[in-house]
Short mmCIF file of C-alpha atoms in Angstrom, two decimals:
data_model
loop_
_atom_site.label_atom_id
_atom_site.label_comp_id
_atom_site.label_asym_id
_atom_site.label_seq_id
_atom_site.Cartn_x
_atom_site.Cartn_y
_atom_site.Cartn_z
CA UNK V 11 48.36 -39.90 -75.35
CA UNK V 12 49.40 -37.00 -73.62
CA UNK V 13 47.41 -34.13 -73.81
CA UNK V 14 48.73 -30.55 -71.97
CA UNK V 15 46.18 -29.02 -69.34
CA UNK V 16 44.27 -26.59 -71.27
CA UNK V 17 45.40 -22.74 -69.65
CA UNK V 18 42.10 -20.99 -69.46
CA UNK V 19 40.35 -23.79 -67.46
CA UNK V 20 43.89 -24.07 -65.15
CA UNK V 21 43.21 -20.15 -65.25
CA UNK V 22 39.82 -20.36 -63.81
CA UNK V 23 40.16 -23.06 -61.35
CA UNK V 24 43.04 -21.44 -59.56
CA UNK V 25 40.63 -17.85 -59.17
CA UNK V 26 37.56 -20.07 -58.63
CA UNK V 27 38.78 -19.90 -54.91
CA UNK V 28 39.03 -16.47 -53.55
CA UNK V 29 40.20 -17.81 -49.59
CA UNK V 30 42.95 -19.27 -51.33
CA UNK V 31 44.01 -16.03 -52.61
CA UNK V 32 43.25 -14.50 -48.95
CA UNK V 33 45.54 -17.11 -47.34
CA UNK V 34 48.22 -16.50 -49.64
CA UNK V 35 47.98 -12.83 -49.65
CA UNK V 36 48.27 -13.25 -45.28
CA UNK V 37 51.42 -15.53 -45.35
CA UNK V 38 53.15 -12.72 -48.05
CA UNK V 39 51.58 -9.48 -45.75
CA UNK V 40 53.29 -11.45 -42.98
CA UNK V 41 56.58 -11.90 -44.94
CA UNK V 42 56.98 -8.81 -45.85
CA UNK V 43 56.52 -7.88 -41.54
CA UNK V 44 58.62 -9.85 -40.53
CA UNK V 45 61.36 -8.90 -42.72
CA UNK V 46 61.02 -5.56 -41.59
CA UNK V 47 60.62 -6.33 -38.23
CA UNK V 48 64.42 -8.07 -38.63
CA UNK V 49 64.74 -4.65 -39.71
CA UNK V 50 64.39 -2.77 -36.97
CA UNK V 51 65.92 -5.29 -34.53
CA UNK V 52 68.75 -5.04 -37.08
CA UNK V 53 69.04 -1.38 -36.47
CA UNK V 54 68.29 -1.20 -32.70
CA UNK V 55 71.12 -3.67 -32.46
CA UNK V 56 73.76 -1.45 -34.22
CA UNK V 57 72.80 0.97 -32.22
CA UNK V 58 72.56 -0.14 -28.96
CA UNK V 59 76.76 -1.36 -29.70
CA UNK V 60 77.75 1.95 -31.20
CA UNK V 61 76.35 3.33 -27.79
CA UNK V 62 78.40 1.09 -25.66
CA UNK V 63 81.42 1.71 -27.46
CA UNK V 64 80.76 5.42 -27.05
CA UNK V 65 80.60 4.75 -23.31
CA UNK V 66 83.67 2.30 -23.29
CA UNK V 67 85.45 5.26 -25.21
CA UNK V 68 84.53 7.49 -22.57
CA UNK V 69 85.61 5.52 -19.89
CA UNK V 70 87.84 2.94 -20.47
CA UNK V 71 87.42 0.95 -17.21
CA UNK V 72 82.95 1.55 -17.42
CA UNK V 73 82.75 -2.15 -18.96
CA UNK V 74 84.46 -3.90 -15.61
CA UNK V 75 80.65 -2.95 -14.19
CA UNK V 76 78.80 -2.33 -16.81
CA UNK V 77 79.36 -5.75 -18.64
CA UNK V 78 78.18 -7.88 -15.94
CA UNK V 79 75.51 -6.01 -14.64
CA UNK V 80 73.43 -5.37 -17.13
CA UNK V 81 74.04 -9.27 -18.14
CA UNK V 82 72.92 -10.05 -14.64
CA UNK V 83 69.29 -8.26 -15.45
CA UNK V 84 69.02 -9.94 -18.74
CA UNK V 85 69.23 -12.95 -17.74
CA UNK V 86 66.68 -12.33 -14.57
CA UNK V 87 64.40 -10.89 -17.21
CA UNK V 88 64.73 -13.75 -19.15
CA UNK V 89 64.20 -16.32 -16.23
CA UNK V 90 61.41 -14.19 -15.09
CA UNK V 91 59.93 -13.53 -18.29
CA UNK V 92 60.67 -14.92 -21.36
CA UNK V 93 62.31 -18.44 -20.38
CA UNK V 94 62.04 -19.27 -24.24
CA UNK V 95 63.96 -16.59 -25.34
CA UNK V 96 66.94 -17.62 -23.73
CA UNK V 97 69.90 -18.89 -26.42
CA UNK V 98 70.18 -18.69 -29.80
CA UNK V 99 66.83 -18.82 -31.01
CA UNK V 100 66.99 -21.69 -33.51
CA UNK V 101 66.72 -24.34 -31.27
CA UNK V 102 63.54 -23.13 -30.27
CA UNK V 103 62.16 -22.99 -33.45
CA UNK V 104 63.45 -26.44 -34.21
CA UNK V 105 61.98 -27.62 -31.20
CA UNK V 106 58.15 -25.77 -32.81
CA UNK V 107 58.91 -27.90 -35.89
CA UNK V 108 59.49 -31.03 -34.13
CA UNK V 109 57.02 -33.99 -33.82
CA UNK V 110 57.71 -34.41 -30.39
CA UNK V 111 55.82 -31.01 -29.99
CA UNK V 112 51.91 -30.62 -30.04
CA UNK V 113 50.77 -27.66 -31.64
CA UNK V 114 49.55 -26.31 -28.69
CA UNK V 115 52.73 -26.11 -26.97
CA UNK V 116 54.36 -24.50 -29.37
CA UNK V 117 53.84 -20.93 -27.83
CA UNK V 118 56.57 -21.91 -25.17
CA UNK V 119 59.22 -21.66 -28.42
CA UNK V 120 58.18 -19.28 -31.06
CA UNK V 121 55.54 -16.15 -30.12
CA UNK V 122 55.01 -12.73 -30.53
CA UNK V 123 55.66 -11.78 -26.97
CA UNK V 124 58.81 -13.87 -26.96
CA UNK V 125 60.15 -12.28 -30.41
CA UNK V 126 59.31 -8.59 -28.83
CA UNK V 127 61.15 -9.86 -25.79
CA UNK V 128 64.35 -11.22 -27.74
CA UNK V 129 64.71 -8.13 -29.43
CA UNK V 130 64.73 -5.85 -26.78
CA UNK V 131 67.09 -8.71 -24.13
CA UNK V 132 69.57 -9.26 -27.42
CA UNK V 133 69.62 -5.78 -28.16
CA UNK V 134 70.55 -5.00 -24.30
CA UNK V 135 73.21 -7.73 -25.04
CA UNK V 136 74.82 -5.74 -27.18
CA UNK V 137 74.43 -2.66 -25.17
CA UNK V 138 76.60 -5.03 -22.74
CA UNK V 139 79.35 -5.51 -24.86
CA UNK V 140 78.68 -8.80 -25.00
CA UNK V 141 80.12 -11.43 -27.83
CA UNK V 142 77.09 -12.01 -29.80
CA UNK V 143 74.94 -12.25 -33.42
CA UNK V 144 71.80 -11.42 -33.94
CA UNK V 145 71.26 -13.23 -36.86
CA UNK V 146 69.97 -16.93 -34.84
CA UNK V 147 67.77 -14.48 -32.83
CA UNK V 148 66.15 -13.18 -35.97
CA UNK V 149 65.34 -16.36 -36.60
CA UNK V 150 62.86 -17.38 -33.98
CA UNK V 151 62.05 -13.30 -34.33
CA UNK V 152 60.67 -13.33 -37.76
CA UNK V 153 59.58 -16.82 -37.20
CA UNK V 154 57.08 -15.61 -34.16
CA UNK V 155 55.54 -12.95 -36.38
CA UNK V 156 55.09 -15.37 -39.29
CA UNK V 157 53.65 -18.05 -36.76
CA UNK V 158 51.35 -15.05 -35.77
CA UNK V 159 49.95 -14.88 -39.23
CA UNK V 160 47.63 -18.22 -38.59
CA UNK V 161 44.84 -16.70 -36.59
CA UNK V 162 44.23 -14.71 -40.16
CA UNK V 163 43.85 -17.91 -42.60
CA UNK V 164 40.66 -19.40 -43.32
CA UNK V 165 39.42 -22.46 -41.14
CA UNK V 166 40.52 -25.18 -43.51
CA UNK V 167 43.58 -23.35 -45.03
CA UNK V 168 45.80 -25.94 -46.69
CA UNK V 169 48.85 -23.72 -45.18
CA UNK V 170 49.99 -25.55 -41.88
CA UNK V 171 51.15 -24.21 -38.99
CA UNK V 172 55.20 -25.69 -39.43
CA UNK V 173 55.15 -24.20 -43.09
CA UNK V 174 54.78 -20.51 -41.62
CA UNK V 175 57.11 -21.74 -39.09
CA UNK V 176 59.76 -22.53 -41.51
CA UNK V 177 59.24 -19.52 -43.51
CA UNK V 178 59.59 -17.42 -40.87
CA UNK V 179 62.76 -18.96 -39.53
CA UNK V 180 64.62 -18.82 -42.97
CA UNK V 181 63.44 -15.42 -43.45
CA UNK V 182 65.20 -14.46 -40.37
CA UNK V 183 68.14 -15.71 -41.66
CA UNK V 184 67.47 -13.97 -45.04
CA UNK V 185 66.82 -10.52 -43.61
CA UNK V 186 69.39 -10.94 -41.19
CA UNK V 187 72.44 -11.23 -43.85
CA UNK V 188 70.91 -10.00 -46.99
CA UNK V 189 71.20 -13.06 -48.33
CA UNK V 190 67.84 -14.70 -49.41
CA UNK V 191 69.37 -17.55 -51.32
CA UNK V 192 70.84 -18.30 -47.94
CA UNK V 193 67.59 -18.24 -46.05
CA UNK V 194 66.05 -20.77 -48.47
CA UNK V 195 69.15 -22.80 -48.13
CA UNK V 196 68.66 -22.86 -44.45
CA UNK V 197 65.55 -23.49 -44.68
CA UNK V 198 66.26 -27.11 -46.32
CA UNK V 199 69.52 -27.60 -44.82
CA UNK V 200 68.66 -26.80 -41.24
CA UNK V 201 65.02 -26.54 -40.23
CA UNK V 202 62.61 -28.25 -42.52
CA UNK V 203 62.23 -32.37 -41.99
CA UNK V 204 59.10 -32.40 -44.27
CA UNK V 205 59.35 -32.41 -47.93
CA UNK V 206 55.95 -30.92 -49.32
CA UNK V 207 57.50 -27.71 -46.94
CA UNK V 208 60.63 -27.70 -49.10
CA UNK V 209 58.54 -27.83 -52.51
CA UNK V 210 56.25 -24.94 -51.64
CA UNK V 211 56.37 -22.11 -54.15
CA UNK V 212 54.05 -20.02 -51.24
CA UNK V 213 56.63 -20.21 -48.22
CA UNK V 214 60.02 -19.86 -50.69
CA UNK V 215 58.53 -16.51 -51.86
CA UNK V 216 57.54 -15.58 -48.56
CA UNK V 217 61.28 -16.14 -47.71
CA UNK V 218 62.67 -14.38 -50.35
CA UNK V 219 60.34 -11.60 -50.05
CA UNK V 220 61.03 -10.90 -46.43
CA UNK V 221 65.06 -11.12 -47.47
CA UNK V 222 64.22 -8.04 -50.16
CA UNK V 223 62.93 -6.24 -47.35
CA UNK V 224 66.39 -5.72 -45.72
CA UNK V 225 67.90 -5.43 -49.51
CA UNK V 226 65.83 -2.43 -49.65
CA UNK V 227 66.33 -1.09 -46.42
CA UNK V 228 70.29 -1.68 -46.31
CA UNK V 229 71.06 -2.16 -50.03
CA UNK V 230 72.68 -5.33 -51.24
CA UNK V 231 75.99 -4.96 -48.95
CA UNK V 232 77.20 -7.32 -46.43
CA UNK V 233 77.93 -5.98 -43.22
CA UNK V 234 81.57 -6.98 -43.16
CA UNK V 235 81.57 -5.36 -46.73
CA UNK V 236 82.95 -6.70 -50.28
CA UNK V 237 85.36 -9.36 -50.58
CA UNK V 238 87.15 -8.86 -53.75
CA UNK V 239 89.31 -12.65 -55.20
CA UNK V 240 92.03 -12.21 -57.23
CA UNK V 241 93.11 -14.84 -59.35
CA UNK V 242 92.80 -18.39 -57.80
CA UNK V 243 95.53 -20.88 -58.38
CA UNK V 244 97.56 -23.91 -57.64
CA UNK V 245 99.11 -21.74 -54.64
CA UNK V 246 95.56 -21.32 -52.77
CA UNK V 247 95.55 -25.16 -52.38
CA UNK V 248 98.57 -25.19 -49.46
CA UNK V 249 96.96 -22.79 -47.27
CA UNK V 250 93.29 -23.42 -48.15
CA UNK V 251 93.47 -26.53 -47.50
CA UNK V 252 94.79 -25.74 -44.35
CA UNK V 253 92.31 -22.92 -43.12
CA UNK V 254 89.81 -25.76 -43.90
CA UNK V 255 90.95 -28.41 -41.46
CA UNK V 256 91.91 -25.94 -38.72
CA UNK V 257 88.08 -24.57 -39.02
CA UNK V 258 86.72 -28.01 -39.01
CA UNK V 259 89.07 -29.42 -35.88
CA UNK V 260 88.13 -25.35 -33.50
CA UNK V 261 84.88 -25.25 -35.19
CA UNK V 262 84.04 -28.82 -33.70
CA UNK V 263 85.68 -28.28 -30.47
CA UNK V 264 83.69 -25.36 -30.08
CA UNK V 265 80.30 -26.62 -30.76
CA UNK V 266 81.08 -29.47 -27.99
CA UNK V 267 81.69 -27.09 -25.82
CA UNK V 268 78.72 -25.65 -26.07
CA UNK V 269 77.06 -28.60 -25.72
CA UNK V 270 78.89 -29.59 -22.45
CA UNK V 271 78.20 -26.23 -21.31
CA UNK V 272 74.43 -26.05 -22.68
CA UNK V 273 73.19 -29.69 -22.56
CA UNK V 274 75.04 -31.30 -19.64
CA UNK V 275 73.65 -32.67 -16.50
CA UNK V 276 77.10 -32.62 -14.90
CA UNK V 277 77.66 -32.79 -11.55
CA UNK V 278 80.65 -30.45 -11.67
CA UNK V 279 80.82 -27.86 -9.06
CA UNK V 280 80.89 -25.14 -11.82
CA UNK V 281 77.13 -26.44 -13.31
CA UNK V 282 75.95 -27.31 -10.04
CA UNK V 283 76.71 -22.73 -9.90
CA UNK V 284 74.92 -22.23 -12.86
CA UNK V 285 71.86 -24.73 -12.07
CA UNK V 286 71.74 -22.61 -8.55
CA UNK V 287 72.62 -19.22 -8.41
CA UNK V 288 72.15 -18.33 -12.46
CA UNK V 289 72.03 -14.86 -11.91
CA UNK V 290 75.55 -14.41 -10.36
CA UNK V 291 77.10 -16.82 -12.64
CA UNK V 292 76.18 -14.53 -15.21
CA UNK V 293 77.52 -11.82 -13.86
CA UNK V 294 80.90 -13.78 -13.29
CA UNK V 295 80.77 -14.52 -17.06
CA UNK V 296 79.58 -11.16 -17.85
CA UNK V 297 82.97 -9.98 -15.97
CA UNK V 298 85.23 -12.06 -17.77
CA UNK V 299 83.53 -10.89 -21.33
CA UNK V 300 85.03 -7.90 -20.16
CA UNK V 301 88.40 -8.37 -19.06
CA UNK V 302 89.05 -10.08 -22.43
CA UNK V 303 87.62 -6.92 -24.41
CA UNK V 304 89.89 -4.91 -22.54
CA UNK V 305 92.61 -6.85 -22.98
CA UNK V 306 92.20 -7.02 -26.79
CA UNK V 307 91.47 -3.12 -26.62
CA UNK V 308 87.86 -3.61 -27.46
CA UNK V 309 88.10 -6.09 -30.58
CA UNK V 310 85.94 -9.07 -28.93
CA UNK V 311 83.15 -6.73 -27.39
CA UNK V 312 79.74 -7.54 -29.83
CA UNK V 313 78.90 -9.25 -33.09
CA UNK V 314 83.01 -8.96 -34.88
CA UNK V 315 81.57 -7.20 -37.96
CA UNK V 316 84.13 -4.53 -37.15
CA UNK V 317 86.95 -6.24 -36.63
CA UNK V 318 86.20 -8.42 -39.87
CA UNK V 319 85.97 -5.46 -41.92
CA UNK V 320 89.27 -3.94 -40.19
CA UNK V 321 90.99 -7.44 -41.60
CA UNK V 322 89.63 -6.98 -44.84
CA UNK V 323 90.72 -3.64 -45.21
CA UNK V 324 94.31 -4.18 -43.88
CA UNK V 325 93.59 -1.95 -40.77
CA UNK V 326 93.47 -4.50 -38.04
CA UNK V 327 96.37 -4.42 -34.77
CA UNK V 328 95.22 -7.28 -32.85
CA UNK V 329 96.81 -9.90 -31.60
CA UNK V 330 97.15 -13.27 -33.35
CA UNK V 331 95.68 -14.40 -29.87
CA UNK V 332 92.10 -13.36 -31.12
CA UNK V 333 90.42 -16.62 -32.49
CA UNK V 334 91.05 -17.64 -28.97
CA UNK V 335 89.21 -14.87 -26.98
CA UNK V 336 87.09 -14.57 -29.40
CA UNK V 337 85.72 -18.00 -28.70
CA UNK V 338 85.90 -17.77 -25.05
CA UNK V 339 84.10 -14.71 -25.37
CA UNK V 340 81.25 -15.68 -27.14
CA UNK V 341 81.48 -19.22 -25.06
CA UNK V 342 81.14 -17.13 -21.87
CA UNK V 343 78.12 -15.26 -23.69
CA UNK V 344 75.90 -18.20 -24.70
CA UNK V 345 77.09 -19.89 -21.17
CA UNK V 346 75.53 -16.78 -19.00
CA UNK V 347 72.24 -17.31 -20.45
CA UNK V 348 71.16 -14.04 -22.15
CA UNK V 349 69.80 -14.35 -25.85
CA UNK V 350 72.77 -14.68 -28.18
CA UNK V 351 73.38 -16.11 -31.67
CA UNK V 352 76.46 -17.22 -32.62
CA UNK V 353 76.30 -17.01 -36.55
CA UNK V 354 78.62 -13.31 -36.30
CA UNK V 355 81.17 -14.54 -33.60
CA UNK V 356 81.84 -17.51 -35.75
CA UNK V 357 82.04 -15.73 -39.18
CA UNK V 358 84.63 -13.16 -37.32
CA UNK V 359 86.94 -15.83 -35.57
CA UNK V 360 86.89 -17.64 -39.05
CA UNK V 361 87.63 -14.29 -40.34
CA UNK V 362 90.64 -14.03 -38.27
CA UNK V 363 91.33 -17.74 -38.33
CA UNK V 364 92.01 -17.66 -42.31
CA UNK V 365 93.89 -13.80 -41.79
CA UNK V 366 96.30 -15.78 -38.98
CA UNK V 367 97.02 -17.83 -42.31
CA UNK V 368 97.18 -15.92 -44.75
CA UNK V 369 100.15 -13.70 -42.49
CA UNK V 370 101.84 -16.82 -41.61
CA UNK V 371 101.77 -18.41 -44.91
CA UNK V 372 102.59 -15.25 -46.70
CA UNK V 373 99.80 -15.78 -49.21
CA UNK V 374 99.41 -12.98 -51.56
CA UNK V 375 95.48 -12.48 -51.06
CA UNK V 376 94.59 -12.37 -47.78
CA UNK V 377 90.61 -12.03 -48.58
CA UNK V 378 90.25 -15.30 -49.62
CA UNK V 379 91.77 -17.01 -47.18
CA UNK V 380 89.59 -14.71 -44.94
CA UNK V 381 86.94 -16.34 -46.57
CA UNK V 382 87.58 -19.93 -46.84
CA UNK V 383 88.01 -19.29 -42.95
CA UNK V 384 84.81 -18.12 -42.60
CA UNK V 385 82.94 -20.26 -44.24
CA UNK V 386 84.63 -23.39 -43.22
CA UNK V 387 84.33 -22.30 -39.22
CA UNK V 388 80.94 -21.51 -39.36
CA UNK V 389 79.81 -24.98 -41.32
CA UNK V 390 81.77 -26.47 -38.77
CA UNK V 391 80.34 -25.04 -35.72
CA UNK V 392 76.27 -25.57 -37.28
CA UNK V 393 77.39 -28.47 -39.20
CA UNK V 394 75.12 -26.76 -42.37
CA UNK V 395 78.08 -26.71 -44.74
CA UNK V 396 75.35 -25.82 -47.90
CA UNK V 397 73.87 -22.38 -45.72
CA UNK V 398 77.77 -21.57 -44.75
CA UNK V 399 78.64 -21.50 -48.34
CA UNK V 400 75.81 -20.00 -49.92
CA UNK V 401 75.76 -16.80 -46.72
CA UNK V 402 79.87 -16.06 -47.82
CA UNK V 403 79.28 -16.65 -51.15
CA UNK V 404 76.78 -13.99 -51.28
CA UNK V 405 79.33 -12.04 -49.28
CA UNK V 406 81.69 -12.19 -51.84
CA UNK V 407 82.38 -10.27 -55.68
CA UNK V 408 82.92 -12.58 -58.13
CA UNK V 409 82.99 -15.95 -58.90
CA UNK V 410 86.45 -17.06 -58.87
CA UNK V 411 85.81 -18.97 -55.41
CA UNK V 412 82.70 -20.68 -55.16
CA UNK V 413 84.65 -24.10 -55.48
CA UNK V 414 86.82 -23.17 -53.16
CA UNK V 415 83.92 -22.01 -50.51
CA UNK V 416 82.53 -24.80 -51.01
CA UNK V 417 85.17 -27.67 -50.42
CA UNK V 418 86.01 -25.53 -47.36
CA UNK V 419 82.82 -25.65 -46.06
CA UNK V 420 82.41 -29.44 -46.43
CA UNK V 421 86.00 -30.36 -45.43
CA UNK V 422 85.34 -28.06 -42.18
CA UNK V 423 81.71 -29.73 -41.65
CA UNK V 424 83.29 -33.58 -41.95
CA UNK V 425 85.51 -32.78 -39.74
CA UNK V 426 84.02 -31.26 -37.07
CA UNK V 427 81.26 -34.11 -37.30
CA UNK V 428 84.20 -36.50 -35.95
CA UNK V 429 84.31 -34.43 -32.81
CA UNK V 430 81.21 -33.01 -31.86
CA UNK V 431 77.33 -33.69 -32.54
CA UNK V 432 75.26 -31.15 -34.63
CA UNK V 433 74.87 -28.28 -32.19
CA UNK V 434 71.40 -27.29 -32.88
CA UNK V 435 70.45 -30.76 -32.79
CA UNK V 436 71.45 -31.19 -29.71
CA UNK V 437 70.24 -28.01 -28.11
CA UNK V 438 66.96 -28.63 -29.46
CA UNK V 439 66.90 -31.44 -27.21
CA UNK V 440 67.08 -29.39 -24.37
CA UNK V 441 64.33 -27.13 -25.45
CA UNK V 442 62.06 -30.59 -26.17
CA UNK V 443 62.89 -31.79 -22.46
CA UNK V 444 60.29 -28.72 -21.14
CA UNK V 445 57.72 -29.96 -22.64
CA UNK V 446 56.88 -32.16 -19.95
CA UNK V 447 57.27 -29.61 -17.18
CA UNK V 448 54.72 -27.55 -19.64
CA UNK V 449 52.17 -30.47 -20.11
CA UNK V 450 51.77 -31.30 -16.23
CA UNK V 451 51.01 -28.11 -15.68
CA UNK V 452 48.39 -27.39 -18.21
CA UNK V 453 46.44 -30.70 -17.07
CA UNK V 454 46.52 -29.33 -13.32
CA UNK V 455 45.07 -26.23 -14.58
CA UNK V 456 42.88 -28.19 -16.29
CA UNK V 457 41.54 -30.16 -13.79
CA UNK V 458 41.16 -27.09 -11.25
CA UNK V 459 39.09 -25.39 -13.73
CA UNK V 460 36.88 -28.67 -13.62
CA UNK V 461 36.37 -29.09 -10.00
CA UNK V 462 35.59 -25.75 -9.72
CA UNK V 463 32.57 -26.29 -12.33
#
């Protein structure tokens, strides 16, 4: 027969172990740091765009220089460096979670010194003008500090190494959009591979708690601001339907040419460049970032959070040619080398991608189309249609679409699976391949230090 567990003696064996109390109040401390750590980066980044649109107001012409220049010394600083800090960010952390990856390696992915050195190298991204988010960077960001927080737990804390890990890479995410539901979503969706990580009640607070910390810095606002639905109807179908496949089929192209771009060992005279001379390719790219922002008058220089919120307020001129440059923009970004995310650029071309639609098609609302487009593009570029969803939703007032953001999202992400291979999947890959470079040269270390004794 069954008989429930009596509270008081539940009571007194969960006190009856004070270091378990310690370890959990670390991993929260730690939380709560690296949310505001996202923070900061958060508002350094603003900043350091605001300042090079001052400048590019000043002097229309400054960016022709400036652009590629200053992407040439990020990337030298990040070859010199911080090698790991290079990219989005994710990968690396997925490459800390993975198997394939002894715990002692994992340093060369996810660190303090390489999440002080992404925020300061993305940051000077943006002083660029380059076409990058900050949101996959404040993932292996937050993720470093939480990783940090293991030195602090007891000896034979039951809290491993992957579970701070995770919580630190979802907090990123959660801090990074105000969105903490999405963080936890991205968190089972995209990073973790181990289920007793997804059922801890420690590391989903710590996630949530480190999203509250940018609720209470920011308020609970998106950055590209409110998206208010009207009603939703039999008409949405036509041209939601639509913005759906469209995301899925440029979505898909666009995360296989990353891919190519990232993960190829092509003998093409254009990698064979890159593999030799990296720092002047990225200055070529870094120039022709900037001769697309000036051709589109600014509107593909940085993250797209204005330009989104110009659509959604009706004030946005730019051509219809955007999703386009937008793309090659942000290709040309992530191709150069400099830390870059790529969560922004793809909710602001699927921004643009869905207002193309909604002008064409004459549909009353453009809003929603706006954001059917941008959560359909950006579950098919990641391929995490359940995170995509959950970060508009949470963008958007009321509850008239969540069906709709949600078919979107998983029409978009079928799709773009019949094109292209998960993107971070495959990057992660690359990240895994240094391991080996990494190993051989710990053992010679290793066995120098022993012929020496």
């Amino acid at each position: 027969m069954y008989r429930p567990p009596e509270f008081m003696k539940v009571v007194k064996d969960e006190l009856a172990d004070w270091r378990l109390w310690a370890d959990r109040l670390v991993v929260l401390l730690f939380a709560i740091l690296a949310g505001l750590t996202v923070v900061v980066f958060t508002w350094l980044s603003e900043h350091a765009l605001a300042t090079f649109f001052v400048f590019h107001a000043q002097h229309y012409w400054l960016p022709l220089l400036w652009t590629p220049l200053l992407t040439m010394g990020i990337v030298y600083l990040t070859r010199r460096f911080a090698l790991g800090a290079a990219g989005s960010g994710i990968p690396q952390v997925m490459a800390a979670l993975s198997a394939e990856t002894p715990h002692f390696h994992r340093a060369l992915f996810v660190s303090l010194k390489l999440s002080a050195m992404k925020i300061g190298l993305t940051a000077s991204g943006l002083l660029a003008g380059l076409s990058l988010g900050r949101e996959g960077p404040s993932v292996q960001i937050a993720s470093g500090v939480m990783h940090s927080a293991r030195r602090w737990l007891s000896p034979n804390s039951s809290i491993k190494d992957t579970g701070l890990l995770l919580a630190g890479g979802a907090a990123g995410i959660a801090a990074a959009f105000n969105t903490p539901l999405g963080g936890v979503m991205f968190a089972i969706e995209e990073l973790s591979r181990r289920p007793e990580d997804r059922r801890s009640g420690l590391l989903m607070a710590a996630i949530i708690l480190a999203g509250l910390m940018a609720v209470s810095a920011y308020g609970n606002k998106s950055h590209f601001g409110e998206i208010r639905v009207e009603g939703v109807g039999l008409a949405l179908v036509l041209p939601g339907m639509l913005v759906a496949i469209l995301s899925g089929i440029l979505g898909g192209i666009f995360a296989r040419l990353l891919i190519y771009s990232l993960h190829t060992t092509s003998a093409l005279w254009v990698h064979k460049i890159r593999r030799s001379s990296p720092i002047w390719f990225a200055g070529a790219c870094g120039l022709m970032v900037a001769i697309i922002g000036l051709s589109t008058d600014g509107a593909t220089f940085g993250s797209g959070y204005a330009h989104t919120r110009a659509m959604l307020e009706n004030t946005d001129h730019v051509s219809t040619l955007y999703v386009l440059l937008k793309m090659a923009a942000t290709w040309l970004t992530t191709w150069a080398g400099v830390p870059a995310g790529i969560f922004a650029p793809a909710l602001a071309i699927g921004a643009a991608l869905g207002n193309d639609l909604a002008m064409l098609s004459q549909y009353h609302n453009a809003p929603t189309l706006i954001a059917l487009g941008m959560a359909g593009f950006l579950a098919a570029v990641t391929q995490a249609p359940l995170t995509a969803f959950i970060i508009v939703m949470e963008m958007v007032s009321g509850h008239e679409l969540v069906l709709s953001l949600m078919a979107s999202a998983l029409i978009a992400s079928g799709l773009s699976r019949l094109i292209s291979q998960p993107l971070y999947a495959a990057l992660t890959q690359s990240q895994i391949k240094r391991l080996p470079e990494v190993t051989s040269t710990k053992t010679d270390l290793q066995e120098t230090h022993s012929s020496k004794l």
